[in-house]
Coordinates of C-alpha atoms in Angstrom, one line a residue:
Chain I
X1 CA 0.0 0.0 0.0
X2 CA 2.8 2.4 0.9
X3 CA 4.6 1.6 -2.3
X4 CA 1.5 2.2 -4.4
X5 CA 1.0 5.6 -2.9
X6 CA 4.6 6.6 -3.6
X7 CA 4.2 5.4 -7.1
X8 CA 1.0 7.4 -7.5
X9 CA 2.7 10.5 -6.2
X10 CA 5.6 10.1 -8.6
X11 CA 3.2 9.3 -11.5
X12 CA 1.2 12.5 -10.8
X13 CA 4.4 14.4 -10.5
X14 CA 5.6 13.1 -13.9
X15 CA 2.3 14.0 -15.5
X16 CA 2.5 17.6 -14.2
X17 CA 6.2 17.8 -15.2
X18 CA 5.3 16.8 -18.7
X19 CA 2.7 19.7 -18.8
X20 CA 5.4 22.1 -17.6
X21 CA 7.9 20.8 -20.1
X22 CA 5.4 21.3 -23.0
X23 CA 4.6 24.8 -21.9
X24 CA 8.3 25.7 -21.5
X25 CA 9.0 24.2 -24.9
X26 CA 6.1 26.2 -26.5
X27 CA 7.8 29.3 -25.2
X28 CA 11.3 28.1 -26.2
X29 CA 12.5 28.5 -22.7
X30 CA 15.6 26.6 -21.6
X31 CA 15.1 25.3 -18.1
X32 CA 17.7 24.3 -15.5
X33 CA 16.9 22.4 -12.3
X34 CA 19.8 23.4 -9.9
X35 CA 20.3 20.9 -7.0
X36 CA 22.8 21.1 -4.2
X37 CA 23.2 20.9 -0.4
X38 CA 22.4 23.8 1.9
X39 CA 25.2 26.3 1.7
X40 CA 26.9 25.1 -1.5
X41 CA 26.3 28.6 -2.9
X42 CA 23.3 28.2 -5.2
X43 CA 22.0 31.7 -4.4
X44 CA 25.4 33.4 -4.8
X45 CA 25.8 31.6 -8.1
X46 CA 22.5 32.9 -9.3
X47 CA 23.2 36.5 -8.2
X48 CA 26.4 36.4 -10.2
X49 CA 24.7 34.6 -13.2
X50 CA 21.9 37.2 -13.4
X51 CA 24.5 40.0 -13.4
X52 CA 26.6 38.4 -16.2
X53 CA 23.5 37.5 -18.3
X54 CA 22.1 41.0 -18.3
X55 CA 21.5 42.2 -21.9
X56 CA 22.3 38.7 -23.1
X57 CA 19.4 36.5 -22.0
X58 CA 16.1 37.2 -20.4
X59 CA 16.4 35.2 -17.1
X60 CA 13.7 34.1 -14.7
X61 CA 14.3 32.3 -11.4
X62 CA 12.1 30.1 -9.3
X63 CA 13.6 29.5 -5.9
X64 CA 12.5 26.8 -3.4
X65 CA 13.0 27.0 0.4
X66 CA 11.2 25.5 3.4
X67 CA 10.6 29.0 4.6
X68 CA 11.7 32.7 4.3
X69 CA 11.7 35.0 1.3
X70 CA 15.4 35.7 1.7
X71 CA 16.7 34.2 -1.5
X72 CA 14.1 35.9 -3.6
X73 CA 14.9 39.2 -1.9
X74 CA 18.6 38.7 -2.7
X75 CA 18.0 37.8 -6.3
X76 CA 15.4 40.4 -7.0
X77 CA 18.2 42.9 -6.9
X78 CA 19.7 41.2 -10.0
X79 CA 16.8 39.7 -11.8
X80 CA 13.4 41.1 -12.8
X81 CA 11.5 37.8 -12.6
X82 CA 11.9 35.9 -9.4
X83 CA 9.3 33.7 -7.7
X84 CA 9.9 32.2 -4.2
X85 CA 8.2 28.9 -3.4
X86 CA 8.0 27.9 0.3
X87 CA 7.6 24.2 0.8
X88 CA 6.9 24.3 4.5
X89 CA 8.4 21.0 5.7
X90 CA 8.7 19.7 2.1
X91 CA 12.3 18.7 1.4
X92 CA 12.2 19.2 -2.4
X93 CA 10.3 21.0 -5.2
X94 CA 7.6 19.1 -7.1
X95 CA 6.3 19.8 -10.6
X96 CA 3.1 21.3 -9.1
X97 CA 5.2 23.9 -7.2
X98 CA 6.8 24.9 -10.5
X99 CA 3.5 24.9 -12.4
X100 CA 2.1 27.4 -9.9
X101 CA 5.2 29.5 -9.9
X102 CA 5.2 29.6 -13.7
X103 CA 1.7 31.2 -13.6
X104 CA 3.3 34.2 -12.0
X105 CA 6.0 34.5 -14.8
X106 CA 5.6 36.3 -18.1
X107 CA 6.7 33.3 -20.2
X108 CA 6.7 35.2 -23.5
X109 CA 9.5 37.4 -22.1
X110 CA 11.8 34.7 -20.9
X111 CA 14.7 32.8 -22.6
X112 CA 16.2 31.0 -19.6
X113 CA 14.5 29.7 -16.4
X114 CA 16.7 28.5 -13.5
X115 CA 14.9 26.6 -10.7
X116 CA 16.9 26.7 -7.5
X117 CA 15.7 23.6 -5.7
X118 CA 15.5 23.3 -1.9
X119 CA 18.9 22.9 -0.3
X120 CA 19.1 19.1 -0.2
X121 CA 21.4 16.7 -2.2
X122 CA 19.0 13.7 -1.9
X123 CA 15.2 14.2 -2.3
X124 CA 15.1 16.7 -5.1
X125 CA 16.9 14.3 -7.5
X126 CA 13.8 12.0 -7.8
X127 CA 11.3 14.6 -8.8
X128 CA 11.1 15.8 -12.5
X129 CA 10.0 19.4 -12.7
X130 CA 9.9 19.7 -16.5
X131 CA 13.5 20.9 -16.8
X132 CA 15.8 20.4 -19.8
X133 CA 18.7 19.6 -17.5
X134 CA 19.6 19.0 -13.9
X135 CA 22.8 20.8 -12.8
X136 CA 24.3 19.3 -9.6
X137 CA 26.3 21.7 -7.3
X138 CA 29.0 20.8 -4.7
X139 CA 31.3 23.0 -2.7
X140 CA 35.0 22.5 -2.0
X141 CA 34.2 23.3 1.7
X142 CA 31.9 20.2 1.9
X143 CA 34.8 17.6 1.4
X144 CA 36.0 15.5 -1.4
X145 CA 33.8 12.5 -0.6
X146 CA 30.4 14.1 -1.4
X147 CA 30.1 12.8 -5.0
X148 CA 30.6 9.2 -3.8
X149 CA 28.1 9.7 -1.0
X150 CA 25.5 11.3 -3.2
X151 CA 25.7 9.3 -6.4
X152 CA 22.1 9.9 -7.7
X153 CA 22.6 13.5 -8.4
X154 CA 25.9 12.7 -10.1
X155 CA 24.2 10.1 -12.3
X156 CA 21.4 12.4 -13.4
X157 CA 23.3 15.7 -13.8
X158 CA 24.0 17.1 -17.3
X159 CA 26.7 19.3 -15.6
X160 CA 28.3 19.4 -12.2
X161 CA 29.6 22.5 -10.6
X162 CA 32.3 22.5 -7.9
X163 CA 31.9 25.9 -6.1
X164 CA 34.0 27.7 -3.5
X165 CA 37.3 27.1 -5.3
X166 CA 38.4 30.3 -3.4
X167 CA 38.4 28.2 -0.2
X168 CA 40.6 25.4 -1.6
X169 CA 43.8 26.7 0.1
X170 CA 42.0 26.5 3.5
X171 CA 40.3 23.1 3.3
X172 CA 41.4 19.5 2.9
X173 CA 39.9 18.7 -0.5
X174 CA 41.6 16.3 -2.8
X175 CA 40.4 17.2 -6.3
X176 CA 41.7 13.9 -7.8
X177 CA 39.5 11.9 -5.4
X178 CA 36.4 14.0 -6.1
X179 CA 36.9 13.7 -9.9
X180 CA 37.7 10.0 -9.8
X181 CA 34.5 9.3 -8.0
X182 CA 32.5 11.3 -10.4
X183 CA 34.0 9.6 -13.5
X184 CA 33.3 6.2 -12.0
X185 CA 29.6 7.1 -11.4
X186 CA 29.0 9.1 -14.5
X187 CA 31.9 9.0 -17.1
X188 CA 30.1 11.5 -19.4
X189 CA 29.4 14.4 -17.2
X190 CA 31.4 17.6 -17.3
X191 CA 32.7 19.2 -14.1
X192 CA 33.2 23.0 -13.9
X193 CA 35.3 24.3 -11.0
X194 CA 33.9 27.7 -10.1
X195 CA 33.9 30.4 -7.5
X196 CA 30.7 32.3 -7.5
X197 CA 32.1 35.0 -5.3
X198 CA 35.6 35.4 -6.9
X199 CA 34.4 34.8 -10.4
X200 CA 36.4 31.7 -11.4
X201 CA 34.9 30.1 -14.6
X202 CA 31.7 32.1 -14.4
X203 CA 32.2 33.0 -18.1
X204 CA 32.4 29.3 -18.9
X205 CA 29.2 28.7 -16.9
X206 CA 27.2 31.5 -18.5
X207 CA 28.5 30.5 -22.0
X208 CA 27.3 27.0 -21.3
X209 CA 23.8 28.5 -20.5
X210 CA 23.8 30.8 -23.5
X211 CA 24.7 28.0 -25.9
X212 CA 21.9 25.8 -24.7
X213 CA 19.4 28.6 -24.5
X214 CA 20.2 29.6 -28.1
X215 CA 19.8 26.0 -29.3
X216 CA 16.5 25.8 -27.4
X217 CA 15.3 29.0 -29.0
X218 CA 15.7 27.7 -32.6
X219 CA 14.1 24.3 -32.0
Chain Y
X1 CA -5.1 8.1 1.8
X2 CA -1.6 9.6 1.3
X3 CA -1.8 11.3 4.7
X4 CA -2.9 8.2 6.5
X5 CA 0.0 6.3 5.1
X6 CA 2.5 9.0 6.2
X7 CA 0.8 8.9 9.7
X8 CA 1.2 5.1 9.8
X9 CA 4.9 5.3 8.9
X10 CA 5.5 7.9 11.6
X11 CA 3.4 5.9 14.2
X12 CA 5.4 2.7 13.5
X13 CA 8.6 4.7 13.7
X14 CA 7.6 6.2 17.0
X15 CA 6.8 2.7 18.4
X16 CA 10.2 1.4 17.3
X17 CA 11.9 4.5 18.7
X18 CA 10.3 3.9 22.1
X19 CA 11.6 0.3 22.0
X20 CA 15.1 1.7 21.2
X21 CA 14.8 4.3 24.0
X22 CA 13.8 1.7 26.5
X23 CA 16.7 -0.6 25.6
X24 CA 19.2 2.3 25.7
X25 CA 17.9 3.5 29.1
X26 CA 18.2 -0.1 30.5
X27 CA 21.8 0.0 29.6
X28 CA 22.2 3.6 30.8
X29 CA 23.5 4.8 27.5
X30 CA 23.2 8.5 26.6
X31 CA 22.3 8.8 23.0
X32 CA 22.8 11.8 20.6
X33 CA 21.1 12.1 17.2
X34 CA 23.5 14.3 15.2
X35 CA 21.9 16.1 12.3
X36 CA 23.5 18.4 9.7
X37 CA 23.9 19.1 6.0
X38 CA 26.3 17.2 3.8
X39 CA 29.8 18.5 4.4
X40 CA 29.1 20.4 7.7
X41 CA 31.8 18.3 9.3
X42 CA 29.9 15.6 11.2
X43 CA 32.5 12.8 10.6
X44 CA 35.5 15.1 11.4
X45 CA 33.7 16.1 14.6
X46 CA 33.3 12.4 15.5
X47 CA 36.9 11.5 14.8
X48 CA 38.0 14.3 17.1
X49 CA 35.4 13.5 19.7
X50 CA 36.4 9.8 19.8
X51 CA 40.0 10.8 20.3
X52 CA 39.2 13.2 23.1
X53 CA 36.8 10.8 24.9
X54 CA 39.3 7.9 24.9
X55 CA 39.8 6.6 28.5
X56 CA 36.9 8.8 29.6
X57 CA 33.7 7.3 28.0
X58 CA 33.1 4.1 26.1
X59 CA 31.8 5.5 22.8
X60 CA 29.8 3.8 20.0
X61 CA 28.9 5.4 16.7
X62 CA 26.1 4.5 14.2
X63 CA 26.6 6.3 11.0
X64 CA 24.0 6.7 8.2
X65 CA 24.8 7.3 4.5
X66 CA 23.0 6.6 1.3
X67 CA 25.9 4.5 0.2
X68 CA 29.6 3.8 0.9
X69 CA 31.4 2.6 4.0
X70 CA 33.8 5.6 4.0
X71 CA 32.6 7.3 7.2
X72 CA 32.7 4.0 9.2
X73 CA 36.2 3.3 7.8
X74 CA 37.4 6.8 8.9
X75 CA 35.9 6.5 12.4
X76 CA 37.0 2.9 13.0
X77 CA 40.5 4.3 13.4
X78 CA 39.4 6.2 16.4
X79 CA 36.5 4.2 17.8
X80 CA 36.1 0.5 18.5
X81 CA 32.3 0.3 18.0
X82 CA 31.2 1.7 14.7
X83 CA 28.2 0.5 12.6
X84 CA 27.6 1.9 9.1
X85 CA 24.0 1.9 7.9
X86 CA 23.4 2.4 4.2
X87 CA 19.9 3.8 3.4
X88 CA 20.1 3.4 -0.4
X89 CA 17.9 6.3 -1.6
X90 CA 16.6 6.9 1.9
X91 CA 17.1 10.5 2.9
X92 CA 17.1 10.0 6.7
X93 CA 17.6 7.3 9.4
X94 CA 14.6 5.7 10.9
X95 CA 14.2 3.9 14.2
X96 CA 14.3 0.6 12.5
X97 CA 17.8 1.3 11.1
X98 CA 19.0 2.1 14.6
X99 CA 17.3 -1.0 16.1
X100 CA 19.1 -3.2 13.6
X101 CA 22.4 -1.4 14.1
X102 CA 22.1 -1.7 17.9
X103 CA 22.0 -5.5 17.5
X104 CA 25.6 -5.3 16.3
X105 CA 26.8 -3.3 19.3
X106 CA 27.8 -4.7 22.8
X107 CA 25.4 -2.4 24.7
X108 CA 26.8 -3.5 28.1
X109 CA 30.1 -1.9 27.2
X110 CA 28.9 1.5 26.0
X111 CA 28.3 4.8 27.9
X112 CA 27.6 7.1 25.0
X113 CA 26.0 6.4 21.5
X114 CA 26.3 9.0 18.8
X115 CA 24.1 8.5 15.8
X116 CA 25.4 10.4 12.8
X117 CA 22.4 10.9 10.6
X118 CA 22.3 11.1 6.8
X119 CA 23.7 14.4 5.6
X120 CA 20.4 16.3 5.3
X121 CA 19.1 19.3 7.3
X122 CA 15.4 18.5 6.6
X123 CA 14.1 15.0 6.6
X124 CA 16.0 13.5 9.6
X125 CA 14.4 16.0 11.9
X126 CA 11.0 14.4 11.8
X127 CA 12.1 10.8 12.7
X128 CA 12.6 9.9 16.4
X129 CA 15.3 7.3 16.7
X130 CA 15.1 6.8 20.5
X131 CA 17.8 9.4 21.2
X132 CA 18.0 11.5 24.4
X133 CA 18.9 14.6 22.4
X134 CA 19.1 16.0 18.9
X135 CA 22.2 18.0 18.2
X136 CA 22.0 20.3 15.1
X137 CA 25.2 21.1 13.2
X138 CA 25.9 24.0 10.8
X139 CA 29.1 25.2 9.3
X140 CA 30.4 28.8 8.8
X141 CA 31.0 27.9 5.2
X142 CA 27.3 27.4 4.6
X143 CA 26.3 31.0 5.1
X144 CA 24.6 32.9 8.0
X145 CA 21.1 32.3 6.7
X146 CA 20.9 28.6 7.3
X147 CA 19.3 28.6 10.7
X148 CA 16.4 30.8 9.4
X149 CA 16.0 28.6 6.3
X150 CA 16.0 25.4 8.4
X151 CA 14.0 26.3 11.5
X152 CA 12.8 22.7 12.4
X153 CA 16.2 21.4 13.4
X154 CA 16.7 24.7 15.4
X155 CA 13.4 24.2 17.2
X156 CA 14.1 20.6 18.1
X157 CA 17.8 20.7 19.0
X158 CA 19.1 20.5 22.5
X159 CA 22.4 21.9 21.4
X160 CA 23.6 23.6 18.1
X161 CA 27.1 23.4 16.8
X162 CA 28.5 26.0 14.4
X163 CA 31.5 24.2 12.9
X164 CA 34.4 25.4 10.6
X165 CA 35.2 28.5 12.7
X166 CA 38.7 28.2 11.2
X167 CA 37.1 29.3 7.8
X168 CA 35.5 32.4 9.3
X169 CA 38.2 34.9 8.0
X170 CA 37.6 33.6 4.4
X171 CA 33.8 33.6 4.2
X172 CA 31.1 36.2 4.5
X173 CA 29.4 34.9 7.7
X174 CA 27.8 37.4 10.0
X175 CA 27.6 35.7 13.4
X176 CA 25.1 38.2 14.8
X177 CA 22.6 37.4 12.1
X178 CA 23.0 33.6 12.6
X179 CA 22.6 34.0 16.3
X180 CA 19.6 36.4 16.1
X181 CA 17.7 33.9 13.9
X182 CA 18.4 31.1 16.3
X183 CA 17.3 33.0 19.3
X184 CA 14.1 34.0 17.6
X185 CA 13.3 30.4 16.6
X186 CA 14.5 28.7 19.9
X187 CA 15.4 31.1 22.7
X188 CA 16.6 28.3 25.0
X189 CA 19.1 26.5 22.8
X190 CA 22.8 26.9 23.4
X191 CA 25.2 27.5 20.5
X192 CA 28.7 26.3 20.5
X193 CA 31.2 27.7 18.0
X194 CA 33.7 24.9 17.1
X195 CA 36.3 23.9 14.7
X196 CA 36.6 20.1 14.6
X197 CA 39.9 20.3 12.6
X198 CA 41.6 23.1 14.6
X199 CA 40.1 22.1 18.0
X200 CA 38.1 25.2 19.0
X201 CA 35.8 24.5 21.8
X202 CA 36.2 20.7 21.5
X203 CA 36.8 20.5 25.2
X204 CA 33.5 22.3 25.8
X205 CA 31.7 19.9 23.5
X206 CA 33.2 16.7 25.1
X207 CA 32.5 18.1 28.6
X208 CA 28.9 18.6 27.6
X209 CA 28.7 15.0 26.5
X210 CA 30.5 13.7 29.6
X211 CA 28.2 15.6 31.9
X212 CA 25.1 14.3 30.2
X213 CA 26.4 10.7 30.0
X214 CA 27.3 10.8 33.7
X215 CA 23.8 11.9 34.6
X216 CA 22.3 9.2 32.4
X217 CA 24.5 6.6 34.1
X218 CA 23.2 7.4 37.6
X219 CA 19.5 7.5 36.7

């Protein structure tokens, strides 16, 4: 009985995700589902991303948190279209959250939608939101064992970001271990070493987004 | 239907947690449920804790992870009684995991049991394991907004640890914001600023454990 309920929840989620995906495709919006642990730097990344994409792409952001409006307030300084979703005790975003949030966005005026999921490396991975790609985010401050301990996001990600490279001199993080674990779990995925605050590889990241959004716009 | 299943799962968990609690009390074992995000430093804390408690308290550790034996391997160097629980895709420990792990521990030879929960600030909070106290753990590298964004662990914790104080000079972490949020959410909880790697306040932490374990032993 328990299993059938879980299956029904996931089935309903998949149906709503398909509706989201269709709507986003109709509007030629490229959509990223950004997943990482609390404090890996998702919001700082999006602040910097919004600044760099200004006059290049029309960006919208949906941001999930248990509670508070803080992330949306931070990002509203950099991005015109920000919707905060509060999940209460919910540990991940579901397609229905995104569907509701999309109703508050002017879809005709958007090229790129980034969904910042709830800070959690586990539960968000299993819920399709209608995105084109999942981007997994780690931080050098978290330790070099986190890819091995969280293989599902590594398996499903179209790109992995390793943030807080500015802290590398002050922490015990062996990059060769981190990369070897990732290549064992998902040999095809690219890894981008970034620092959202210092700017490392932020051009590579925004170029990656622009290239995909451009492709999406012509399809 | 969905709600009743969730209620049944929690009810069964509470029943098993009560069994664990009775058994731990019979053996006068003080039990800590340690909850924090991936990479906040739980395993490093326990390595250091085990070293400092040697010849003071007989320590056992149950460690939860989705996958890998890495934490148990790390801690087995410092602690004689370590049991690794792998939850697969499960985002938290449940009382049944702890019940099974306890069967592999020599309970008569243990004063203090620390359960390192799965790296996740959300889901573990709702599941009683039979512990005496929940200890919530944050890291200065995660940002000063994490208590506000994760209020449930702050509400339920008997003690909060702020780890990685050694990184404070290199990150933008306003301690007054972090503390103000905590005091608003849970005015009674103590906060201990620590560095598991540099040793800051590790004596205060182990004294806290020793005092509670001593009280537990005489009850």
